[in-house]
mmCIF file of C-alpha atoms in Angstrom:
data_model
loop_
_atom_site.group_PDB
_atom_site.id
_atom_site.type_symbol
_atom_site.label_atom_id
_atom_site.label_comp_id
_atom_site.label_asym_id
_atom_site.label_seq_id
_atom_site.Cartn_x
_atom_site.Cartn_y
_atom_site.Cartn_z
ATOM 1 C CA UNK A 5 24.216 8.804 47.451
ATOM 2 C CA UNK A 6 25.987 8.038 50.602
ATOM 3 C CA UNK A 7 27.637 4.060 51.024
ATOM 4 C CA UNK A 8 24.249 2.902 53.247
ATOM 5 C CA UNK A 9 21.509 4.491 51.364
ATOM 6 C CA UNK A 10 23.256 2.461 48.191
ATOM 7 C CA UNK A 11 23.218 -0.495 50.505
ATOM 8 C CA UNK A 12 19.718 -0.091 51.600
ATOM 9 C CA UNK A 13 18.652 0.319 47.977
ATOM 10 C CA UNK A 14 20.308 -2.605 46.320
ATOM 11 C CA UNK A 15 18.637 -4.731 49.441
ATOM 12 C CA UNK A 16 15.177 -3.306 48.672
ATOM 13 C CA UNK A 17 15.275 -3.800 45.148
ATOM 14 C CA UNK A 18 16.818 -7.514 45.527
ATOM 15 C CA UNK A 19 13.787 -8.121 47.672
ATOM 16 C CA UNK A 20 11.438 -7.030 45.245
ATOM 17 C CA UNK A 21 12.979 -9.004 42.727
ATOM 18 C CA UNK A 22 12.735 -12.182 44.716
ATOM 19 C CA UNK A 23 9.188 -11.447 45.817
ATOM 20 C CA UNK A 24 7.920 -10.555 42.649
ATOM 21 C CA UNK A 25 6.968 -13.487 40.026
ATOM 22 C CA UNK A 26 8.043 -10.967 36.903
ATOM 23 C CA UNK A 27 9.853 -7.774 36.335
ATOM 24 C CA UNK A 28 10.109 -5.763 33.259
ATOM 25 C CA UNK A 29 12.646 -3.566 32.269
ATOM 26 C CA UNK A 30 11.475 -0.308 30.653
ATOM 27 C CA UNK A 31 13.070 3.205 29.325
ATOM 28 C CA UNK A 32 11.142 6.150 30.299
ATOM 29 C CA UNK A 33 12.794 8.628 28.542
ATOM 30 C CA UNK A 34 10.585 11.459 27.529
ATOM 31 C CA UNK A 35 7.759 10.742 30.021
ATOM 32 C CA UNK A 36 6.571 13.403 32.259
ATOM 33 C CA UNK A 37 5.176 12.634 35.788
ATOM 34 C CA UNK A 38 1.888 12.694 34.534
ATOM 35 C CA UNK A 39 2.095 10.006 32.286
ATOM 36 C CA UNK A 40 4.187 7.972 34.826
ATOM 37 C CA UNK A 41 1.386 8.592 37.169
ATOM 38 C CA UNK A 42 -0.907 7.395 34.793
ATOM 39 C CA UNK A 43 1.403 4.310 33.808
ATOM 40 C CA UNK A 44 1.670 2.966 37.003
ATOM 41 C CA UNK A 45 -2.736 3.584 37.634
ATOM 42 C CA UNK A 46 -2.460 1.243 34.512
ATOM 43 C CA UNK A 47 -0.862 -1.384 35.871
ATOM 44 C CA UNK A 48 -2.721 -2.716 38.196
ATOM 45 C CA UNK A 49 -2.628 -3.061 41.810
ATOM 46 C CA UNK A 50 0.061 -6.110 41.450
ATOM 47 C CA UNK A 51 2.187 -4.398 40.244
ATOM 48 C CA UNK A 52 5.115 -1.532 41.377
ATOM 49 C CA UNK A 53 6.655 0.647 38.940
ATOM 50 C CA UNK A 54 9.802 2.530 40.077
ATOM 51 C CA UNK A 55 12.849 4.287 38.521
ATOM 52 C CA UNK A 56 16.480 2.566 39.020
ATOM 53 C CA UNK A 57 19.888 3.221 39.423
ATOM 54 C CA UNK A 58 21.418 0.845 36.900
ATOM 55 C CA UNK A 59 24.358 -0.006 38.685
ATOM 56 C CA UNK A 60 22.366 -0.725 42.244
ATOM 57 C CA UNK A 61 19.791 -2.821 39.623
ATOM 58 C CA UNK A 62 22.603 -4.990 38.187
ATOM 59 C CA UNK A 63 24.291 -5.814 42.276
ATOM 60 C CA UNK A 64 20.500 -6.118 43.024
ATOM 61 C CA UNK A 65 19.858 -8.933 40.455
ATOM 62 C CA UNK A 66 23.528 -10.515 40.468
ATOM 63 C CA UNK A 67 22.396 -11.386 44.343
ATOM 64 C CA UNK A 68 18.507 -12.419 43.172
ATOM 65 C CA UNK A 69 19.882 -14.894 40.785
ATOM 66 C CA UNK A 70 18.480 -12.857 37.853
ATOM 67 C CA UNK A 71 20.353 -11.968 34.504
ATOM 68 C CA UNK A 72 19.193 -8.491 33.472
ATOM 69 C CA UNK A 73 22.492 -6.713 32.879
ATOM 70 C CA UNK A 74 21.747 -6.567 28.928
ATOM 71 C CA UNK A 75 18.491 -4.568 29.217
ATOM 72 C CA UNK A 76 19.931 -2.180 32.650
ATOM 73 C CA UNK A 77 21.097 0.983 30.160
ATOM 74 C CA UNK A 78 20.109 4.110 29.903
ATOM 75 C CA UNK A 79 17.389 5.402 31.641
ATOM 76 C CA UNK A 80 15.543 2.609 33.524
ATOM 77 C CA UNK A 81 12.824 1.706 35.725
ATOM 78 C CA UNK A 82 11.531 -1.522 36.830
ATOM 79 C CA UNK A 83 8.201 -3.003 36.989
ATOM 80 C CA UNK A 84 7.623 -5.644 39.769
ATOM 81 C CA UNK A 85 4.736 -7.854 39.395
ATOM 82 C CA UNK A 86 3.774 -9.683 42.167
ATOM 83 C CA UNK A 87 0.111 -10.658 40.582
ATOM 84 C CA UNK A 88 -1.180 -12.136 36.908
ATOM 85 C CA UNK A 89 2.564 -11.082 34.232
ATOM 86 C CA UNK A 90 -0.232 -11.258 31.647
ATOM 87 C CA UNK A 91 -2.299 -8.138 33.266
ATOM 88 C CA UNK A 92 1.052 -6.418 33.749
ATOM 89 C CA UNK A 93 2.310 -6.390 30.489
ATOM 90 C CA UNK A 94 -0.722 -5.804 28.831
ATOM 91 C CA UNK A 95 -0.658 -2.516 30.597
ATOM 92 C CA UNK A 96 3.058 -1.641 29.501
ATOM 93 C CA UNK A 97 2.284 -2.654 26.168
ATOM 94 C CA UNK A 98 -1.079 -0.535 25.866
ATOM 95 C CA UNK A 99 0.297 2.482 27.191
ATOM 96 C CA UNK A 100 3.605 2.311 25.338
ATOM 97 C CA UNK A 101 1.265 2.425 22.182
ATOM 98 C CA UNK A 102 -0.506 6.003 23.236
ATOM 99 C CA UNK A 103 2.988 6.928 24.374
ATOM 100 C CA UNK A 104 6.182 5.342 22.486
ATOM 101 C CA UNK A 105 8.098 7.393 24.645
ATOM 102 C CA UNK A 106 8.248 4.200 26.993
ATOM 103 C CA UNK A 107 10.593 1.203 25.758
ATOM 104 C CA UNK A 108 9.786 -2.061 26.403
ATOM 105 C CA UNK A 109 13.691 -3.321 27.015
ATOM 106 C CA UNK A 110 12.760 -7.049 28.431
ATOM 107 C CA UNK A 111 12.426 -8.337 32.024
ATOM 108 C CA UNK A 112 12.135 -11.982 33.397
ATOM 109 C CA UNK A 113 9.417 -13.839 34.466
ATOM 110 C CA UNK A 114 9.678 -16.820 36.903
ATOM 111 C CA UNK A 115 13.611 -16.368 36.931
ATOM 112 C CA UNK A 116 13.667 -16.591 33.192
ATOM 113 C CA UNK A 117 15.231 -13.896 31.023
ATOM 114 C CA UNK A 118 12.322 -12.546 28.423
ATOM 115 C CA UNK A 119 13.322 -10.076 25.903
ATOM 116 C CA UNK A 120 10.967 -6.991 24.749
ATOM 117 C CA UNK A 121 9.273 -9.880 21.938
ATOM 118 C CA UNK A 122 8.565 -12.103 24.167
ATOM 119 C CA UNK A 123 6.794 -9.290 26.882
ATOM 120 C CA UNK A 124 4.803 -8.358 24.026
ATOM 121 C CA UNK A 125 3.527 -12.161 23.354
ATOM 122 C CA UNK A 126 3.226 -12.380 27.263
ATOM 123 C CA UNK A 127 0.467 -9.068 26.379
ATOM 124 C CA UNK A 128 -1.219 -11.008 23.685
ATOM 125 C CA UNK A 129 -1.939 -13.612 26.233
ATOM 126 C CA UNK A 130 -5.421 -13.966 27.649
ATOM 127 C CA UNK A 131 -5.923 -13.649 31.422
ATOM 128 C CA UNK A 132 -5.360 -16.270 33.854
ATOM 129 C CA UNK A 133 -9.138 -16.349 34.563
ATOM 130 C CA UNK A 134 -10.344 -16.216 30.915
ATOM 131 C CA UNK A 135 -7.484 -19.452 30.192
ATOM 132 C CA UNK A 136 -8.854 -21.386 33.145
ATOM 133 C CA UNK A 137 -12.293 -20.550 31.609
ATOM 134 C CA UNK A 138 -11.942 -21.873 28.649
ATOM 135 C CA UNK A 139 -10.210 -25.135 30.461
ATOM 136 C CA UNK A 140 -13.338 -25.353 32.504
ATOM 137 C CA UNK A 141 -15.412 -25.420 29.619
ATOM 138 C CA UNK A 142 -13.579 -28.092 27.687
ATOM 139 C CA UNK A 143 -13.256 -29.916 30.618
ATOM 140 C CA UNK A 144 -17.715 -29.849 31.047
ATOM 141 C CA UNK A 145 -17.620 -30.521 27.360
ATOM 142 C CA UNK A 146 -15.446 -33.656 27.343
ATOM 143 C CA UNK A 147 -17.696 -34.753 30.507
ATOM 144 C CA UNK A 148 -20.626 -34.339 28.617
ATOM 145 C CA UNK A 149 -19.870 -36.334 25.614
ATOM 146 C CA UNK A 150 -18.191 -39.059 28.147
ATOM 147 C CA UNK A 151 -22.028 -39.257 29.803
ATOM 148 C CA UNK A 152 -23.498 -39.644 25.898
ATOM 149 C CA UNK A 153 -20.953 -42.364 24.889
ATOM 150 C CA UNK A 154 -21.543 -44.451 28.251
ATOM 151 C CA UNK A 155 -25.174 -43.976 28.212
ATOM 152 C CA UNK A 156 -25.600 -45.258 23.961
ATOM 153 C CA UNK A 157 -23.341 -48.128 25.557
ATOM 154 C CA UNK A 158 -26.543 -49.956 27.286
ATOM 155 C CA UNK A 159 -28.890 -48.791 24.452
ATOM 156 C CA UNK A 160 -26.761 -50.582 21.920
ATOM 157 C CA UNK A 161 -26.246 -53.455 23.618
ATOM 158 C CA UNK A 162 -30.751 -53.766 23.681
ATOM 159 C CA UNK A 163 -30.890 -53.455 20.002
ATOM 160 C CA UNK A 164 -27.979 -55.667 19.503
ATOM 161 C CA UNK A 165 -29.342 -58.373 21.854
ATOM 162 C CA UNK A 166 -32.451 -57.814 20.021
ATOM 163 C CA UNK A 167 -31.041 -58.300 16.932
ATOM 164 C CA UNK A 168 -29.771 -61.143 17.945
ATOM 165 C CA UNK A 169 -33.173 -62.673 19.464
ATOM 166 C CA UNK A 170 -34.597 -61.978 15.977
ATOM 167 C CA UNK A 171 -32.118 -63.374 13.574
ATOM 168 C CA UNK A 172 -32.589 -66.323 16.183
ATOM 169 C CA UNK A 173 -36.168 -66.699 15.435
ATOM 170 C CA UNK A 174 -35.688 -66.080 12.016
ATOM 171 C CA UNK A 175 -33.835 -69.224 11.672
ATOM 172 C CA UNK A 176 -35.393 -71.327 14.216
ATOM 173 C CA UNK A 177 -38.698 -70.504 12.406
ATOM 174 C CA UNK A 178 -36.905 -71.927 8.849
ATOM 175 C CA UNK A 179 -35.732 -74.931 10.379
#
């Protein structure tokens, strides 16, 4: 690869880093163009898998900011997310269990290092939408009982009033 094709690919791949909100680090080893075809149909339309020159990754992610030198060995390839990590690594981590010819190696998410564990507790994740479901809910939930507890507030004060009143007459009537 001549000096300004390098260039040009270390500046591309910095980009993506920097543009992209996660990357994970993967061997491929073993995988035939099919199955990367299918791989990268898996993961989603926020997402770019591509293959990488180690050396080019590690200049690429030195000028990012980004520590990945531990996980750039072997064969490698890199898979940008730009959308929802959780969607992303669900998709590594389902097809790496029809084909454990891919390697989860680790990645970084948000300019954090991750290793292969913690990609694979990033999969177990629920979606962004389902999470901010389930917040929704609690949140209608927590309104809800709010609205019972201030409207027993009046109602208790009648019947303590009342109360009140009749003790009142109770002992105003045995005077």
């Amino acid at each position: 690869m001549a000096t300004s094709d390098k260039v040009a690919a270390v500046e591309e791949i910095t980009q993506k880093l920097r543009d992209s909100n996660a990357a994970v680090v993967t061997s491929y080893t073993g995988l035939s163009v099919a199955q990367l075809k299918q791989l990268r149909r898996s993961l989603g339309e926020n997402a770019q898998y591509r293959v990488v020159k180690n050396t080019l990754t590690k200049i690429a992610a030195n000028e990012a900011g980004i520590q990945l030198d531990e996980h750039l060995k072997g064969s490698t390839a890199v898979a940008f997310v730009t959308g929802d990590p959780v969607e992303a690594a669900k998709g590594l981590r389902d097809f790496a269990k029809d084909n454990p010819a891919l390697v989860i190696k680790g990645g970084v998410l948000d300019g954090k290092a991750l290793s292969a564990d913690e990609i694979k507790k990033l999969a177990d994740l629920e979606s962004r939408e389902v999470l901010l479901s389930k917040l929704a809910g609690a949140m209608k939930g927590k309104q809800t009982q709010a609205a019972q507890v201030f409207q027993a507030l009046p109602s208790k004060l009648v019947r303590t009033v009342d109360a009140l009143r009749a003790k009142q007459d109770e002992q105003g009537g045995a005077e």
